[in-house]
Short mmCIF file of C-alpha atoms and ligand atoms in Angstrom, two decimals:
data_model
loop_
_atom_site.label_atom_id
_atom_site.label_comp_id
_atom_site.label_asym_id
_atom_site.label_seq_id
_atom_site.Cartn_x
_atom_site.Cartn_y
_atom_site.Cartn_z
CA UNK A 1 21.02 -7.47 -3.63
CA UNK A 2 23.63 -10.19 -3.51
CA UNK A 3 21.48 -13.15 -4.57
CA UNK A 4 17.79 -13.34 -5.57
CA UNK A 5 17.16 -16.25 -3.19
CA UNK A 6 15.81 -14.23 -0.20
CA UNK A 7 13.46 -12.32 -2.52
CA UNK A 8 12.23 -15.54 -4.12
CA UNK A 9 11.64 -17.04 -0.66
CA UNK A 10 9.70 -13.94 0.43
CA UNK A 11 7.58 -14.03 -2.75
CA UNK A 12 6.82 -17.70 -2.24
CA UNK A 13 5.92 -17.12 1.42
CA UNK A 14 3.72 -14.06 0.73
CA UNK A 15 1.97 -15.80 -2.20
CA UNK A 16 1.19 -18.72 0.06
CA UNK A 17 -0.07 -16.56 2.94
CA UNK A 18 -2.31 -14.46 0.67
CA UNK A 19 -3.39 -17.45 -1.45
CA UNK A 20 -7.12 -17.21 -0.65
CA UNK A 21 -7.30 -13.39 -0.78
CA UNK A 22 -8.36 -11.16 -3.63
CA UNK A 23 -8.10 -7.43 -4.23
CA UNK A 24 -11.35 -5.46 -4.10
CA UNK A 25 -11.54 -4.66 -7.83
CA UNK A 26 -14.30 -6.01 -10.07
CA UNK A 27 -12.20 -8.85 -11.45
CA UNK A 28 -11.01 -9.92 -7.97
CA UNK A 29 -7.31 -9.87 -8.85
CA UNK A 30 -5.03 -12.15 -6.80
CA UNK A 31 -3.94 -10.26 -3.66
CA UNK A 32 -0.24 -11.06 -4.24
CA UNK A 33 -0.27 -8.79 -7.33
CA UNK A 34 -0.29 -5.81 -4.93
CA UNK A 35 2.84 -6.58 -2.83
CA UNK A 36 4.63 -7.46 -6.08
CA UNK A 37 3.60 -4.08 -7.55
CA UNK A 38 4.85 -2.25 -4.44
CA UNK A 39 8.25 -3.99 -4.49
CA UNK A 40 8.56 -3.43 -8.25
CA UNK A 41 7.82 0.29 -7.87
CA UNK A 42 10.47 0.62 -5.16
CA UNK A 43 13.06 -1.10 -7.37
CA UNK A 44 12.12 0.38 -10.74
CA UNK A 45 11.12 3.93 -9.84
CA UNK A 46 12.72 4.32 -6.40
CA UNK A 47 16.04 2.73 -7.43
CA UNK A 48 16.02 0.52 -4.32
CA UNK A 49 18.36 -2.46 -4.46
CA UNK A 50 18.71 -3.39 -0.79
CA UNK A 51 17.20 -6.63 0.48
CA UNK A 52 15.56 -5.35 3.68
CA UNK A 53 13.28 -2.87 1.94
CA UNK A 54 12.42 -5.12 -1.03
CA UNK A 55 11.68 -8.10 1.23
CA UNK A 56 9.54 -5.95 3.55
CA UNK A 57 7.64 -4.64 0.50
CA UNK A 58 6.78 -8.18 -0.62
CA UNK A 59 5.77 -9.08 2.95
CA UNK A 60 4.19 -5.76 3.97
CA UNK A 61 0.56 -6.94 4.23
CA UNK A 62 1.18 -10.45 5.62
CA UNK A 63 0.90 -9.49 9.31
CA UNK A 64 -2.05 -7.13 8.81
CA UNK A 65 -4.05 -9.42 6.54
CA UNK A 66 -2.99 -13.04 7.26
CA UNK A 67 -2.10 -15.24 10.24
CA UNK A 68 1.60 -14.36 9.91
CA UNK A 69 3.24 -12.92 13.05
CA UNK A 70 6.19 -10.58 13.36
CA UNK A 71 8.06 -13.44 15.10
CA UNK A 72 7.50 -15.61 12.01
CA UNK A 73 9.00 -12.88 9.81
CA UNK A 74 11.94 -12.33 12.17
CA UNK A 75 12.72 -16.05 12.19
CA UNK A 76 12.51 -16.39 8.40
CA UNK A 77 13.76 -13.04 7.10
CA UNK A 78 15.53 -11.35 10.02
CA UNK A 79 14.78 -8.71 12.65
CA UNK A 80 15.26 -5.74 10.30
CA UNK A 81 12.61 -6.99 7.87
CA UNK A 82 10.22 -7.81 10.71
CA UNK A 83 10.57 -4.40 12.36
CA UNK A 84 10.08 -2.64 9.03
CA UNK A 85 6.88 -4.61 8.40
CA UNK A 86 5.81 -3.74 11.98
CA UNK A 87 6.19 -0.05 11.14
CA UNK A 88 3.72 -0.31 8.26
CA UNK A 89 1.22 -2.60 10.03
CA UNK A 90 -1.94 -1.10 11.53
CA UNK A 91 -3.18 -2.18 14.94
CA UNK A 92 -6.31 -4.09 13.91
CA UNK A 93 -7.78 -3.93 17.43
CA UNK A 94 -8.50 -0.23 16.83
CA UNK A 95 -11.50 1.10 14.87
CA UNK A 96 -10.81 1.80 11.20
CA UNK A 97 -11.14 5.59 11.43
CA UNK A 98 -8.68 5.71 14.32
CA UNK A 99 -6.19 3.50 12.45
CA UNK A 100 -6.37 5.79 9.45
CA UNK A 101 -5.79 8.87 11.58
CA UNK A 102 -2.84 7.20 13.34
CA UNK A 103 -1.22 6.54 9.95
CA UNK A 104 -1.27 10.30 9.35
CA UNK A 105 0.11 11.11 12.80
CA UNK A 106 2.85 8.44 12.79
CA UNK A 107 4.17 9.09 9.28
CA UNK A 108 6.61 11.85 10.17
CA UNK A 109 8.36 9.77 12.87
CA UNK A 110 8.68 6.67 10.67
CA UNK A 111 12.12 5.41 9.61
CA UNK A 112 13.38 6.39 6.14
CA UNK A 113 12.75 2.84 4.89
CA UNK A 114 9.19 2.83 6.25
CA UNK A 115 8.49 6.21 4.63
CA UNK A 116 9.52 4.87 1.21
CA UNK A 117 7.49 1.72 1.68
CA UNK A 118 4.42 3.71 2.74
CA UNK A 119 4.69 5.97 -0.31
CA UNK A 120 5.06 2.99 -2.67
CA UNK A 121 2.04 1.32 -1.04
CA UNK A 122 -0.05 4.48 -1.44
CA UNK A 123 1.04 4.97 -5.08
CA UNK A 124 -0.09 1.42 -5.91
CA UNK A 125 -3.38 1.86 -4.07
CA UNK A 126 -4.07 5.24 -5.73
CA UNK A 127 -3.47 3.63 -9.12
CA UNK A 128 -5.83 0.82 -8.15
CA UNK A 129 -8.53 3.23 -6.98
CA UNK A 130 -8.11 5.10 -10.29
CA UNK A 131 -7.95 2.22 -12.76
CA UNK A 132 -9.29 -0.85 -10.84
CA UNK A 133 -11.45 0.63 -8.08
CA UNK A 134 -12.98 -1.41 -5.28
CA UNK A 135 -16.46 -2.56 -6.19
CA UNK A 136 -19.15 -0.22 -4.91
CA UNK A 137 -16.92 2.77 -4.12
CA UNK A 138 -18.70 6.04 -4.88
CA UNK A 139 -16.78 8.95 -6.42
CA UNK A 140 -16.93 10.61 -3.01
CA UNK A 141 -15.31 7.65 -1.31
CA UNK A 142 -12.51 7.59 -3.92
CA UNK A 143 -11.97 11.33 -3.40
CA UNK A 144 -11.78 10.78 0.36
CA UNK A 145 -9.22 8.00 -0.14
CA UNK A 146 -7.05 10.32 -2.27
CA UNK A 147 -7.27 13.07 0.37
CA UNK A 148 -6.30 10.69 3.17
CA UNK A 149 -3.38 9.19 1.20
CA UNK A 150 -2.12 12.72 0.51
CA UNK A 151 -2.12 13.46 4.26
CA UNK A 152 -0.20 10.27 5.09
CA UNK A 153 2.36 10.86 2.34
CA UNK A 154 2.90 14.48 3.44
CA UNK A 155 4.75 13.03 6.44
CA UNK A 156 6.82 10.61 4.33
CA UNK A 157 8.31 12.98 1.75
CA UNK A 158 11.93 13.99 1.32
CA UNK A 159 13.68 10.61 1.46
CA UNK A 160 13.35 9.50 -2.17
CA UNK A 161 12.42 12.26 -4.67
CA UNK A 162 11.53 9.78 -7.44
CA UNK A 163 8.93 8.13 -5.20
CA UNK A 164 7.59 11.53 -4.12
CA UNK A 165 7.16 12.41 -7.81
CA UNK A 166 5.47 9.07 -8.56
CA UNK A 167 2.97 9.81 -5.80
CA UNK A 168 2.26 13.31 -7.13
CA UNK A 169 1.69 11.87 -10.61
CA UNK A 170 -0.61 9.10 -9.36
CA UNK A 171 -2.60 11.58 -7.29
CA UNK A 172 -2.95 14.08 -10.15
CA UNK A 173 -4.01 11.30 -12.55
CA UNK A 174 -6.50 9.94 -10.03
CA UNK A 175 -8.06 13.32 -9.35
CA UNK A 176 -8.24 14.13 -13.07
CA UNK A 177 -9.99 10.81 -13.74
CA UNK A 178 -12.48 11.54 -10.96
CA UNK A 179 -13.19 14.98 -12.41
CA UNK A 180 -13.78 13.49 -15.86
CA UNK A 181 -16.11 10.84 -14.46
CA UNK A 182 -18.15 13.29 -12.39
CA UNK A 183 -18.38 15.69 -15.37
CA UNK A 184 -19.49 12.81 -17.60
CA UNK A 185 -22.11 11.68 -15.08
CA UNK A 186 -23.44 15.17 -14.51
CA UNK A 187 -23.37 16.02 -18.23
CA UNK A 188 -22.06 19.22 -19.82
P1 NDP B 1 -10.52 0.35 3.09
O1 NDP B 1 -9.39 0.58 4.01
O2 NDP B 1 -11.60 -0.58 3.50
O3 NDP B 1 -10.00 -0.05 1.66
C1 NDP B 1 -8.87 0.53 1.11
C2 NDP B 1 -7.74 -0.45 1.22
O4 NDP B 1 -8.11 -1.67 0.57
C3 NDP B 1 -6.51 0.03 0.49
O5 NDP B 1 -5.75 0.86 1.34
C4 NDP B 1 -5.84 -1.28 0.15
O6 NDP B 1 -5.10 -1.65 1.30
C5 NDP B 1 -6.98 -2.27 -0.04
N1 NDP B 1 -7.40 -2.58 -1.43
C6 NDP B 1 -7.73 -3.79 -1.90
N2 NDP B 1 -8.13 -3.74 -3.16
C7 NDP B 1 -8.05 -2.45 -3.54
C8 NDP B 1 -8.32 -1.78 -4.77
N3 NDP B 1 -8.77 -2.41 -5.86
N4 NDP B 1 -8.13 -0.44 -4.82
C9 NDP B 1 -7.68 0.21 -3.72
N5 NDP B 1 -7.41 -0.37 -2.53
C10 NDP B 1 -7.59 -1.71 -2.44
O7 NDP B 1 -11.27 1.64 2.70
P2 NDP B 1 -11.12 3.07 3.20
O8 NDP B 1 -9.72 3.54 3.05
O9 NDP B 1 -12.17 3.84 2.55
O10 NDP B 1 -11.38 2.93 4.77
C11 NDP B 1 -12.57 2.67 5.31
C12 NDP B 1 -13.07 4.00 5.79
O11 NDP B 1 -14.02 4.44 4.84
C13 NDP B 1 -13.68 3.96 7.12
O12 NDP B 1 -12.94 4.79 7.93
C14 NDP B 1 -15.12 4.49 6.89
O13 NDP B 1 -15.43 5.50 7.82
C15 NDP B 1 -15.05 5.08 5.52
N6 NDP B 1 -16.22 4.83 4.68
C16 NDP B 1 -16.54 5.80 3.79
C17 NDP B 1 -17.62 5.66 2.96
C18 NDP B 1 -17.93 6.73 1.98
O14 NDP B 1 -18.77 6.54 1.12
N7 NDP B 1 -17.26 7.87 2.04
C19 NDP B 1 -18.46 4.47 3.01
C20 NDP B 1 -18.00 3.48 3.94
C21 NDP B 1 -16.90 3.68 4.74
P3 NDP B 1 -3.80 -2.61 1.30
O15 NDP B 1 -2.65 -1.91 0.69
O16 NDP B 1 -3.61 -2.85 2.78
O17 NDP B 1 -4.23 -3.80 0.56
ZN1 ZN B 2 -0.50 -2.61 0.79
#
């Protein structure tokens, strides 16, 4: 990264777009914490220093979850950032189950940048499901989320070994926590 200005502009834009949204955890964390966590993971663990990927990480949920359009992103942050965000944006006109299945099917053909961004997004969401789960999610639903994330990430592996390892760790920790909780609930 040559100067932090583009990243600061992206953070300011994403924070503004997500300003009324909260994560699904019990304390209703500010939504912007999630894109920041994804970009931080890419930089810190994935060793990513290039603008396009870090900017797209900060902006990755703006088109899916706010009024932002891909044209807005292209005008403000360039075509490369916009097309990377497009790659990780679900088509919201489709039913949820179909969207989730398409993520699995499309993963293998995604660009190397999109694969890394998808893995970082899934690592952060697995950690959230493990340590700050959405309110009302049963153990079964958490298990199903882990299984689905594993299927998506299977198609994204091989670009950045450190991110692959972070996913494996997050998944193992999440499954171990689920096992402990179900054992505790069922009793010895
Ligand atoms: P959602 O897609 O509704 O929620 C998961 C998404 O919410 C994450 O991918 C993340 O997306 C975002 N998110 C926000 N806050 C959190 C948080 N604290 N922890 C984790 N993620 C968070 O849920 P599902 O993936 O379960 O998809 C819905 C599917 O679940 C449907 O297909 C339906 O059939 C099924 N379902 C299953 C039930 C069950 O009990 N098994 C019950 C009801 C539905 P992002 O990165 O974009 O923010
Ligand atoms: Zn996300």
